Coordinates of C-alpha atoms in Angstrom, one line a residue:
M1 CA 11.0 4.0 24.1
D2 CA 8.5 2.1 26.2
K3 CA 8.5 -1.6 25.6
N4 CA 4.8 -1.4 25.1
G5 CA 5.1 0.9 22.1
P6 CA 4.8 4.6 21.5
D7 CA 2.9 6.5 24.3
Q8 CA 0.4 8.5 22.3
S9 CA -0.6 10.6 25.3
Q10 CA 2.8 12.2 25.6
P11 CA 4.1 15.0 23.4
L12 CA 6.2 14.0 20.5
R13 CA 9.8 13.7 21.4
R14 CA 13.1 12.6 19.9
A15 CA 14.8 9.4 20.7
P16 CA 18.6 9.0 20.8
V17 CA 20.5 9.1 17.5
P18 CA 21.3 5.5 16.5
S19 CA 24.7 6.1 14.9
I20 CA 27.6 8.3 15.5
E21 CA 28.1 8.9 11.8
L22 CA 24.6 10.5 11.4
T23 CA 25.2 12.6 14.5
Q24 CA 28.5 13.9 13.2
A25 CA 27.0 14.7 9.8
A26 CA 24.1 16.7 11.4
N27 CA 26.4 18.6 13.8
T28 CA 28.7 19.6 11.0
H29 CA 25.8 21.3 9.3
L30 CA 24.4 23.1 12.4
G31 CA 26.3 26.4 12.4
E32 CA 26.3 29.1 15.1
D33 CA 22.8 30.7 14.7
S34 CA 21.0 29.1 17.6
R35 CA 21.1 32.5 19.5
L36 CA 18.5 33.8 17.0
V37 CA 15.9 31.5 18.5
S38 CA 16.6 32.6 22.1
K39 CA 16.0 36.3 21.2
L40 CA 12.3 35.5 20.3
S41 CA 9.9 36.7 23.0
V42 CA 6.9 34.6 24.0
E43 CA 4.6 37.1 22.2
E44 CA 6.7 36.9 19.1
K45 CA 6.6 33.1 19.2
D46 CA 2.8 33.1 19.5
K47 CA 2.5 35.6 16.7
T48 CA 4.8 33.7 14.3
Y49 CA 3.1 30.5 15.2
E50 CA -0.3 31.9 14.1
Q51 CA 1.3 33.2 10.9
Y52 CA 2.8 29.9 10.2
Q53 CA -0.5 28.1 10.7
E54 CA -2.1 30.4 8.2
I55 CA 0.5 29.6 5.6
K56 CA 0.4 25.9 6.4
K57 CA -3.2 25.8 5.3
E58 CA -1.7 25.6 1.8
Q59 CA -0.9 21.9 2.6
T60 CA -4.6 21.0 2.7
G61 CA -6.8 20.9 -0.3
N62 CA -9.8 19.3 -2.0
L63 CA -10.0 16.9 -4.9
N64 CA -9.7 18.8 -8.2
G65 CA -9.5 17.8 -11.9
V66 CA -5.7 17.4 -12.1
L67 CA -5.5 15.5 -8.9
A68 CA -8.4 13.2 -9.8
V69 CA -7.0 12.4 -13.3
S70 CA -3.5 11.8 -11.7
A71 CA -4.9 9.5 -9.0
F72 CA -7.3 7.6 -11.4
G73 CA -4.7 7.2 -14.1
I74 CA -2.0 5.8 -11.9
S75 CA -4.2 3.5 -9.8
L76 CA -5.9 2.2 -13.0
G77 CA -2.7 1.6 -14.8
L78 CA -0.6 0.2 -11.9
S79 CA -3.1 -1.3 -9.4
L80 CA -5.9 -2.7 -11.6
P81 CA -3.6 -5.1 -13.5
H82 CA -2.5 -6.7 -10.2
G83 CA -6.1 -7.4 -9.3
F84 CA -6.9 -8.6 -12.8
N85 CA -4.0 -11.1 -12.7
T86 CA -5.1 -12.2 -9.2
G87 CA -8.6 -13.1 -10.2
V88 CA -8.4 -14.1 -13.8
L89 CA -7.3 -17.8 -13.7
N90 CA -9.4 -19.3 -10.9
P91 CA -12.7 -19.2 -12.8
Q92 CA -10.9 -20.7 -15.8
E93 CA -9.4 -23.6 -13.8
L94 CA -11.0 -26.4 -16.0
H95 CA -10.0 -24.7 -19.3
V96 CA -6.4 -24.2 -18.0
K97 CA -6.1 -27.7 -16.8
E98 CA -7.3 -29.0 -20.1
F99 CA -4.6 -26.9 -21.8
L100 CA -1.9 -28.2 -19.4
N101 CA -3.0 -31.8 -20.1
D102 CA -2.9 -31.3 -23.9
S103 CA 0.5 -29.6 -23.7
Y104 CA 1.9 -32.3 -21.5
V105 CA 0.7 -35.1 -23.8
E106 CA 2.3 -33.3 -26.8
R107 CA 5.6 -32.7 -25.0
F108 CA 6.0 -36.1 -23.3
G109 CA 3.7 -38.4 -25.3
D110 CA 1.9 -39.7 -22.2
M111 CA -1.1 -38.6 -20.0
P112 CA -0.1 -36.8 -16.8
T113 CA -1.2 -38.2 -13.5
R114 CA -3.8 -36.4 -11.5
A115 CA -1.1 -35.4 -9.0
S116 CA 1.1 -34.0 -11.8
L117 CA -1.8 -32.0 -13.2
E118 CA -2.6 -30.5 -9.8
L119 CA 1.0 -29.7 -9.4
M120 CA 1.2 -27.9 -12.7
W121 CA -2.0 -26.0 -11.9
S122 CA -0.6 -24.9 -8.6
L123 CA 2.6 -23.7 -10.3
V124 CA 0.6 -21.7 -12.8
V125 CA -1.2 -19.9 -9.9
S126 CA 1.7 -19.5 -7.5
I127 CA 4.5 -18.6 -9.9
Y128 CA 2.8 -15.3 -10.3
L129 CA 3.3 -14.6 -6.6
V130 CA 7.0 -15.6 -6.9
G131 CA 7.4 -13.0 -9.6
G132 CA 5.5 -10.5 -7.5
M133 CA 7.8 -11.0 -4.5
A134 CA 10.9 -10.3 -6.7
G135 CA 9.2 -7.3 -8.4
S136 CA 8.2 -5.7 -5.1
L137 CA 11.9 -5.1 -4.4
S138 CA 12.5 -3.4 -7.8
K139 CA 13.9 0.2 -7.6
K140 CA 12.8 1.1 -11.1
A141 CA 9.2 0.1 -10.6
A142 CA 7.4 2.1 -13.3
Y143 CA 9.7 1.0 -16.1
V144 CA 9.7 -2.6 -14.9
F145 CA 6.0 -2.7 -14.6
L146 CA 5.1 -1.4 -18.1
A147 CA 7.8 -3.6 -19.9
F148 CA 7.0 -6.8 -18.1
V149 CA 3.2 -6.6 -18.2
A150 CA 3.3 -5.8 -21.9
L151 CA 5.6 -8.8 -22.5
S152 CA 3.4 -11.1 -20.4
S153 CA 0.4 -10.3 -22.6
V154 CA 2.3 -11.5 -25.6
F155 CA 3.1 -14.8 -24.0
Y156 CA -0.5 -15.2 -22.7
A157 CA -1.9 -14.7 -26.2
L158 CA 0.5 -17.1 -27.8
C159 CA 0.7 -19.9 -25.3
K160 CA -2.4 -21.9 -26.6
V161 CA -1.5 -21.3 -30.2
A162 CA 2.0 -22.7 -29.5
N163 CA 0.5 -25.3 -27.1
S164 CA 3.3 -24.4 -24.7
M165 CA 2.7 -24.7 -21.0
E166 CA 6.2 -23.2 -20.5
M167 CA 5.0 -20.1 -22.2
L168 CA 2.1 -19.8 -19.7
F169 CA 4.5 -20.3 -16.8
L170 CA 6.7 -17.6 -18.2
A171 CA 3.8 -15.2 -18.7
R172 CA 2.6 -15.7 -15.1
L173 CA 6.1 -15.2 -13.8
I174 CA 7.0 -12.0 -15.6
S175 CA 3.5 -10.5 -15.1
G176 CA 3.9 -11.2 -11.4
F177 CA 7.3 -9.4 -11.5
G178 CA 5.8 -6.4 -13.2
C179 CA 2.7 -6.2 -11.0
G180 CA 4.9 -6.6 -7.9
A181 CA 6.8 -3.5 -9.0
G182 CA 3.7 -1.5 -9.8
S183 CA 1.9 -2.5 -6.6
G184 CA 4.6 -0.9 -4.6
L185 CA 4.8 2.3 -6.7
S186 CA 1.0 3.0 -6.8
P187 CA 0.3 3.7 -3.1
L188 CA 3.6 5.5 -2.7
F189 CA 2.7 7.9 -5.6
L190 CA -0.9 8.4 -4.5
T191 CA 0.0 9.4 -0.9
E192 CA 2.8 11.7 -2.1
I193 CA 0.6 13.8 -4.4
A194 CA -2.3 14.0 -2.0
P195 CA -2.9 16.9 0.4
V196 CA -2.6 15.8 4.0
N197 CA -6.3 16.0 4.7
I198 CA -7.3 13.4 2.0
R199 CA -4.1 11.4 2.0
G200 CA -5.7 8.3 3.6
A201 CA -8.6 8.4 1.1
M202 CA -6.1 8.6 -1.8
G203 CA -4.1 5.7 -0.4
V204 CA -7.2 3.5 -0.5
L205 CA -7.6 4.0 -4.2
H206 CA -4.8 1.3 -4.8
Q207 CA -6.9 -1.4 -3.0
L208 CA -10.1 -0.1 -4.6
M209 CA -8.6 -0.5 -8.1
L210 CA -7.2 -3.9 -7.1
T211 CA -10.7 -5.1 -6.2
V212 CA -12.1 -3.6 -9.4
G213 CA -9.5 -5.6 -11.3
I214 CA -10.6 -8.8 -9.7
L215 CA -14.3 -8.0 -10.5
V216 CA -13.5 -7.1 -14.1
S217 CA -11.6 -10.4 -14.6
Q218 CA -14.6 -12.3 -13.2
L219 CA -17.1 -10.4 -15.5
L220 CA -15.0 -10.9 -18.6
G221 CA -14.4 -14.5 -17.7
L222 CA -18.1 -15.4 -17.9
S223 CA -18.8 -18.4 -20.2
Q224 CA -20.9 -16.0 -22.4
L225 CA -17.9 -13.8 -22.9
L226 CA -14.2 -14.9 -22.8
G227 CA -14.5 -17.7 -20.4
Q228 CA -14.2 -20.5 -23.0
S229 CA -11.6 -23.1 -23.8
D230 CA -10.4 -21.2 -26.9
T231 CA -10.6 -17.6 -25.6
W232 CA -9.2 -17.7 -22.1
P233 CA -5.6 -16.8 -23.2
Y234 CA -6.9 -13.6 -24.8
L235 CA -8.8 -12.9 -21.5
C236 CA -5.4 -13.1 -19.7
A237 CA -3.7 -11.0 -22.3
L238 CA -6.1 -8.1 -21.6
V239 CA -4.1 -7.3 -18.4
S240 CA -2.0 -4.8 -20.5
A241 CA -5.1 -2.8 -21.6
P242 CA -5.1 -0.6 -18.4
C243 CA -1.4 0.1 -19.0
L244 CA -2.2 1.6 -22.4
F245 CA -4.7 4.0 -20.8
C246 CA -2.0 4.8 -18.2
L247 CA 0.5 5.6 -21.0
A248 CA -2.1 7.9 -22.6
V249 CA -2.7 10.0 -19.5
V250 CA 0.9 10.0 -18.1
P251 CA 1.9 13.1 -20.1
F252 CA -0.9 15.0 -18.3
I253 CA 0.1 13.8 -14.8
P254 CA 2.5 15.9 -12.8
D255 CA 5.4 14.1 -11.2
S256 CA 5.5 13.7 -7.4
P257 CA 6.7 17.0 -6.0
R258 CA 8.5 15.1 -3.2
Y259 CA 10.4 13.1 -5.8
L260 CA 11.3 16.2 -7.8
V261 CA 12.8 18.0 -4.8
V262 CA 14.3 15.2 -2.9
Q263 CA 15.6 13.0 -5.7
L264 CA 16.1 15.4 -8.6
N265 CA 16.6 18.7 -6.7
D266 CA 14.3 20.4 -9.2
E267 CA 12.4 23.0 -7.1
N268 CA 11.0 24.8 -10.1
A269 CA 9.3 21.7 -11.5
A270 CA 8.1 20.7 -8.0
E271 CA 6.5 24.1 -7.4
K272 CA 4.7 23.9 -10.8
A273 CA 3.5 20.4 -10.0
L274 CA 2.2 21.5 -6.6
K275 CA 0.3 24.4 -8.1
K276 CA -1.4 22.0 -10.5
L277 CA -2.2 19.4 -7.9
R278 CA -3.5 21.9 -5.3
K279 CA -5.1 24.3 -7.8
N280 CA -3.4 27.0 -5.6
E281 CA -0.7 29.5 -6.5
H282 CA 0.5 29.7 -2.8
V283 CA 2.5 26.6 -2.1
S284 CA 5.3 28.1 0.1
A285 CA 4.6 26.0 3.1
A286 CA 4.5 22.8 1.1
M287 CA 7.8 23.7 -0.6
L288 CA 9.4 24.4 2.7
E289 CA 8.5 20.9 3.9
L290 CA 9.9 19.4 0.7
R291 CA 13.2 21.3 1.2
M292 CA 13.4 20.0 4.7
D293 CA 13.0 16.5 3.3
R294 CA 15.8 17.2 0.9
R295 CA 18.0 18.5 3.7
R296 CA 17.4 15.3 5.6
A297 CA 18.5 13.3 2.6
E298 CA 21.6 15.4 2.3
L299 CA 22.5 14.8 6.0
Q300 CA 21.9 11.1 5.7
P301 CA 23.3 8.3 3.5
P302 CA 20.9 6.8 1.0
W303 CA 18.6 4.4 2.8
T304 CA 18.7 0.8 1.6
I305 CA 16.7 -2.2 2.8
G306 CA 19.8 -3.5 4.6
M307 CA 20.3 -0.2 6.5
I308 CA 16.7 0.0 7.8
L309 CA 16.9 -3.6 8.9
K310 CA 20.0 -2.9 10.9
E311 CA 18.8 0.3 12.7
K312 CA 17.0 -0.7 15.9
N313 CA 14.7 2.4 15.9
F314 CA 13.2 1.2 12.7
R315 CA 12.3 -2.2 14.1
L316 CA 8.8 -1.4 15.5
P317 CA 7.5 0.7 12.5
L318 CA 8.9 -1.9 10.2
L319 CA 7.3 -4.7 12.1
L320 CA 4.0 -2.8 12.0
V321 CA 4.0 -2.2 8.3
V322 CA 5.3 -5.6 7.3
G323 CA 3.1 -7.3 9.9
V324 CA -0.1 -5.7 8.8
N325 CA 0.6 -6.7 5.2
L326 CA 1.2 -10.3 6.2
A327 CA -2.0 -10.2 8.3
Q328 CA -3.9 -9.1 5.2
Q329 CA -3.0 -12.3 3.4
L330 CA -3.1 -14.6 6.5
S331 CA -6.6 -13.4 7.4
G332 CA -8.2 -16.1 5.3
I333 CA -9.8 -13.9 2.7
N334 CA -8.6 -16.2 -0.1
V335 CA -10.0 -19.2 1.7
A336 CA -13.4 -17.4 2.0
F337 CA -13.5 -16.9 -1.8
Y338 CA -12.4 -20.5 -2.3
Y339 CA -15.4 -21.8 -0.3
S340 CA -17.8 -19.3 -1.9
H341 CA -18.8 -21.8 -4.7
N342 CA -19.6 -24.6 -2.2
V343 CA -21.4 -22.4 0.2
L344 CA -23.6 -20.9 -2.5
K345 CA -24.4 -24.3 -3.9
R346 CA -25.5 -25.7 -0.6
S347 CA -27.7 -22.6 0.0
G348 CA -29.9 -23.7 -3.0
I349 CA -28.7 -21.4 -5.7
P350 CA -28.9 -23.1 -9.1
L351 CA -25.5 -24.1 -10.5
D352 CA -25.8 -21.9 -13.6
A353 CA -26.4 -18.9 -11.3
I354 CA -23.5 -19.5 -8.9
Q355 CA -21.0 -17.7 -11.1
Y356 CA -23.2 -14.6 -11.0
A357 CA -23.5 -14.9 -7.2
V358 CA -19.7 -15.1 -6.9
I359 CA -19.5 -11.9 -9.0
A360 CA -22.0 -10.3 -6.7
I361 CA -19.8 -11.0 -3.7
G362 CA -16.9 -9.5 -5.7
A363 CA -19.0 -6.4 -6.3
I364 CA -19.8 -6.1 -2.6
N365 CA -16.0 -6.2 -2.0
V366 CA -15.5 -3.3 -4.4
A367 CA -18.4 -1.3 -3.0
M368 CA -17.2 -1.6 0.6
T369 CA -13.6 -0.7 -0.4
G370 CA -15.1 2.4 -2.0
V371 CA -17.0 3.2 1.2
S372 CA -13.8 2.8 3.2
V373 CA -12.3 5.8 1.2
A374 CA -14.6 8.0 3.3
L375 CA -14.4 5.9 6.5
V376 CA -10.6 6.0 6.7
E377 CA -10.5 9.8 7.1
K378 CA -13.5 9.9 9.4
F379 CA -12.6 7.2 11.9
G380 CA -8.9 6.8 11.4
R381 CA -6.6 3.9 10.4
K382 CA -6.2 2.1 13.7
L383 CA -9.9 1.9 14.6
L384 CA -10.8 0.6 11.2
L385 CA -8.1 -2.1 11.3
L386 CA -9.2 -3.3 14.8
V387 CA -12.9 -3.3 13.9
S388 CA -12.1 -5.2 10.7
H389 CA -10.1 -7.8 12.7
V390 CA -13.0 -8.4 15.2
G391 CA -15.6 -8.6 12.5
M392 CA -13.6 -11.0 10.4
F393 CA -12.9 -13.2 13.4
I394 CA -16.6 -13.5 14.3
A395 CA -17.7 -14.1 10.7
A396 CA -15.0 -16.8 10.3
C397 CA -16.1 -18.5 13.5
L398 CA -19.7 -18.6 12.3
L399 CA -18.7 -19.8 8.8
T400 CA -16.6 -22.6 10.3
V401 CA -19.6 -23.7 12.5
A402 CA -22.0 -23.5 9.6
L403 CA -19.7 -25.5 7.2
N404 CA -19.3 -28.3 9.8
A405 CA -23.0 -28.3 10.6
M406 CA -23.9 -28.8 7.0
T407 CA -21.3 -31.6 6.6
H408 CA -21.8 -33.6 9.8
F409 CA -25.4 -32.9 10.8
D410 CA -26.9 -32.5 7.3
A411 CA -28.2 -29.1 8.5
D412 CA -28.9 -27.5 5.1
W413 CA -30.5 -24.5 6.7
M414 CA -27.1 -23.6 8.0
A415 CA -26.2 -22.7 4.4
Y416 CA -28.0 -19.4 4.9
V417 CA -25.8 -18.7 8.0
A418 CA -22.8 -19.6 5.9
V419 CA -23.8 -17.2 3.1
I420 CA -24.4 -14.4 5.6
S421 CA -21.1 -15.1 7.3
L422 CA -19.2 -15.2 4.0
V423 CA -20.6 -11.9 2.9
S424 CA -19.9 -10.4 6.3
F425 CA -16.3 -11.6 6.2
V426 CA -15.8 -10.0 2.9
V427 CA -17.4 -6.7 4.0
M428 CA -15.3 -6.5 7.2
F429 CA -12.1 -7.3 5.2
A430 CA -12.8 -4.6 2.7
S431 CA -13.6 -2.0 5.4
G432 CA -10.1 -2.0 7.0
L433 CA -7.6 -4.8 6.6
G434 CA -8.2 -4.9 2.8
C435 CA -7.4 -1.3 2.1
I436 CA -5.1 0.2 4.8
P437 CA -2.0 -1.9 4.8
Q438 CA -0.8 -0.8 1.3
F439 CA -0.5 2.9 2.3
L440 CA 0.3 2.6 6.0
G441 CA 4.0 2.6 5.3
S442 CA 3.9 5.9 3.6
E443 CA 2.5 7.4 6.8
L444 CA 5.0 5.8 9.2
F445 CA 8.3 6.6 7.4
L446 CA 10.0 9.7 6.2
T447 CA 11.0 10.3 2.6
G448 CA 14.5 8.7 2.9
P449 CA 13.7 5.3 4.3
R450 CA 10.1 5.2 2.9
P451 CA 10.8 3.4 -0.5
A452 CA 12.8 0.7 1.2
A453 CA 10.2 0.2 3.9
M454 CA 7.3 0.0 1.5
A455 CA 9.3 -2.4 -0.7
L456 CA 9.6 -4.7 2.4
A457 CA 5.9 -4.2 3.1
A458 CA 5.0 -5.2 -0.4
F459 CA 7.4 -8.2 -0.2
G460 CA 5.6 -9.3 3.0
N461 CA 2.3 -9.0 1.3
W462 CA 3.4 -11.2 -1.6
L463 CA 5.1 -13.6 0.7
G464 CA 1.9 -14.1 2.7
N465 CA -0.1 -14.6 -0.5
L466 CA 2.4 -17.2 -1.7
F467 CA 2.4 -18.9 1.7
V468 CA -1.4 -19.3 1.6
G469 CA -1.5 -20.2 -2.1
L470 CA 1.0 -23.1 -1.5
L471 CA -0.3 -24.4 1.8
F472 CA -4.0 -24.0 1.5
P473 CA -4.6 -26.9 -0.9
F474 CA -3.0 -29.2 1.6
M475 CA -4.9 -27.6 4.5
A476 CA -8.2 -28.1 2.6
V477 CA -7.4 -31.9 2.2
F478 CA -6.2 -32.5 5.8
M479 CA -8.3 -30.1 7.8
G480 CA -11.5 -29.9 5.7
N481 CA -14.0 -27.5 7.1
W482 CA -11.7 -26.6 10.0
C483 CA -9.1 -25.0 7.7
F484 CA -10.2 -21.5 9.0
V485 CA -8.7 -22.2 12.4
P486 CA -5.1 -21.2 11.6
F487 CA -6.3 -18.0 10.1
L488 CA -8.4 -17.3 13.2
L489 CA -5.2 -17.6 15.2
C490 CA -3.4 -15.2 12.9
L491 CA -6.3 -12.7 13.2
A492 CA -6.2 -12.8 17.0
A493 CA -2.4 -12.4 17.1
S494 CA -2.5 -9.5 14.6
F495 CA -5.3 -7.8 16.6
V496 CA -3.3 -7.9 19.9
F497 CA -0.1 -6.6 18.2
L498 CA -1.8 -3.7 16.4
F499 CA -3.9 -2.8 19.5
I500 CA -0.8 -2.5 21.6
K501 CA 1.8 -1.1 19.2
L502 CA 0.1 0.8 16.4
P503 CA -0.4 4.6 16.9
E504 CA -3.1 6.4 15.1
T505 CA -1.7 8.2 11.9
K506 CA -4.8 10.1 11.0
G507 CA -4.0 13.9 10.9
R508 CA -0.3 13.3 11.6
T509 CA 2.5 13.9 9.2
P510 CA 5.3 11.4 8.6
D511 CA 7.5 13.8 10.7
D512 CA 5.2 13.3 13.7
M513 CA 5.4 9.5 13.3
A514 CA 9.2 9.6 12.9
A515 CA 9.5 11.6 16.1
L516 CA 7.2 9.2 17.9
F517 CA 9.2 6.2 16.9
G518 CA 12.6 7.9 17.2
T519 CA 13.4 7.6 13.5
D520 CA 13.9 11.3 12.8
Y521 CA 17.5 11.4 14.1
G522 CA 17.3 15.1 15.2
M523 CA 16.3 16.3 11.7
P524 CA 13.8 19.2 11.3
K525 CA 10.2 18.3 11.3
I526 CA 6.8 19.8 10.7
S527 CA 4.4 18.7 13.4
S528 CA 2.8 20.2 16.4
R529 CA 3.3 23.4 18.4
S530 CA 5.8 21.6 20.6
S531 CA 8.4 22.2 18.0
N532 CA 10.5 25.4 18.0
M533 CA 10.7 25.1 14.2
L534 CA 7.3 26.8 13.9
E535 CA 8.5 29.9 15.7
V536 CA 11.7 30.1 13.6
V537 CA 10.4 29.3 10.2
S538 CA 7.1 31.1 10.1
D539 CA 8.6 34.6 10.4
H540 CA 10.8 33.8 7.4
L541 CA 7.9 32.5 5.5
V542 CA 5.9 35.7 6.0
H543 CA 8.8 37.8 4.8
M544 CA 9.4 35.5 1.9
H545 CA 5.9 36.4 0.4
N546 CA 6.9 40.1 0.5
D547 CA 10.4 39.6 -1.0
E548 CA 10.6 40.5 -4.7
D549 CA 14.1 39.3 -5.2
T550 CA 13.9 35.7 -6.6
N551 CA 17.3 34.6 -5.4
N552 CA 16.8 35.9 -1.9
R553 CA 13.3 34.4 -1.9
M554 CA 14.7 31.0 -2.5
S555 CA 17.4 31.3 0.1
V556 CA 15.2 32.4 3.0
P557 CA 13.7 29.0 3.7
D558 CA 17.1 27.4 3.5
K559 CA 18.3 29.8 6.1
A560 CA 15.3 29.1 8.2
I561 CA 16.1 25.4 8.0
K562 CA 19.6 26.0 9.1
E563 CA 18.5 28.2 12.0
Y564 CA 16.0 25.6 13.1
I565 CA 18.6 22.8 13.1
A566 CA 20.9 25.1 15.1
S567 CA 18.0 25.8 17.6
Q568 CA 17.4 22.1 18.0
N569 CA 21.0 21.6 18.8
S570 CA 20.9 24.3 21.5
V571 CA 17.6 23.0 23.0
R572 CA 18.4 19.3 23.0
K573 CA 21.9 18.0 23.3
V574 CA 22.3 15.0 21.0
E575 CA 22.6 11.7 22.8
V576 CA 24.7 9.0 21.4

């Protein structure tokens, strides 16, 4: 592989197999059928390729009722609570500090120092991120999410009644653990149930619901609603409300077909799920791809986080997916929201109206994330990420200049520049860096290593969030209005790395990306015309539609897979 990253101008090709064990496992399964491929004439290959392309149209589709309910239910139930928990406490800072002060006095009989109170407040905010980091590595994400979020609501509701700050700490910790598990599952499920032509748009739904959760927490946290000293615990407890809706619609949501075939080996259930999700009775091509995924899993040991960290061919895609998630948090978006109150106040907005202006900025964030649902399929992932980086860099530079001009030169008119820069920063974040990182891993990795890779990506996202949450208060004290500078450096470094190393994933299957990075290990793939698989499999697919015998109908694709693997062995000698 070129040290500068995958060469996107060259045809997809396979890299050397990284381990002898995997090679031996694959070769054991190859068989002696490669001569079948050599008998195909050029005309037969062209004909079968066209037949295969017709059948592969089954893999595309439009949004329908079942798919919409499934996507909305899962993203609302798993993604929105994470956003709600992220945004719910900051507007209630004064009320929470008052509670912490009272609880401390009752517990220790003395008033806490200002430093102690600030430390307790920081722990309340950041301990949620610690729980999220742990939860992001959970393998039983759905069960963990529902149980822990429900339990956290109980602790939230009772902490003030019991006057127990420990109960608040515990509520934040376990809700973070639950949301960390759910935030990894949601984009994975959304991209697995989506047709390939709208996969990116479906993946953005996770970030869209996250921003909606932040906005809802801000709206309900208004002083006229639940943002009061006696009611803020009940506001926090509402985090479990979306989970109840999710439980109500789960019986009507089909399981992920990929999960049913690869993990449970239940092809009948997977075929039924595909027909519901696609609103199409012809799903043979999609089922073939799922069988190939299962065959890969059979030829390889179960992928763990430790395994993908050791395999050298995984290093670049893993760096990309973890790096872009870290960049999302190290971009300075949280700092921009932190400064929003001060910037809006200096611009002349009345104090009692600033909370509404902050909510308006949150609404802009939601709106632009919604727009990115369409943009991500039109312009691609890489272009949006790069444009997002450039726009945020320029806006952050202008905001830094404006903040310093207002402070050192008493240039109040620069407040308007600061407001425009702040809004522009949020818009550019939402259009690319805010929505793409969460689902990028599902496009770069095959089914086997995908859960482990996305768990590491989610861990990186939570780690970056924790890093900013812990260090920013000190940066604000020591760097003042210059605290954006470290984030500008992070944006610049991330831009260069993604520009050089990240290939465009729009219109490409995970098989294509695995072949590009050399992480397919000689396994069968569905990609472009350069693969002999198309010529071998398509003819079997055509006959499969005309075969009335059920048992034979199920065995034909398996035979095709075996023949394809044999053909690959005859065409390319495995390098070790």
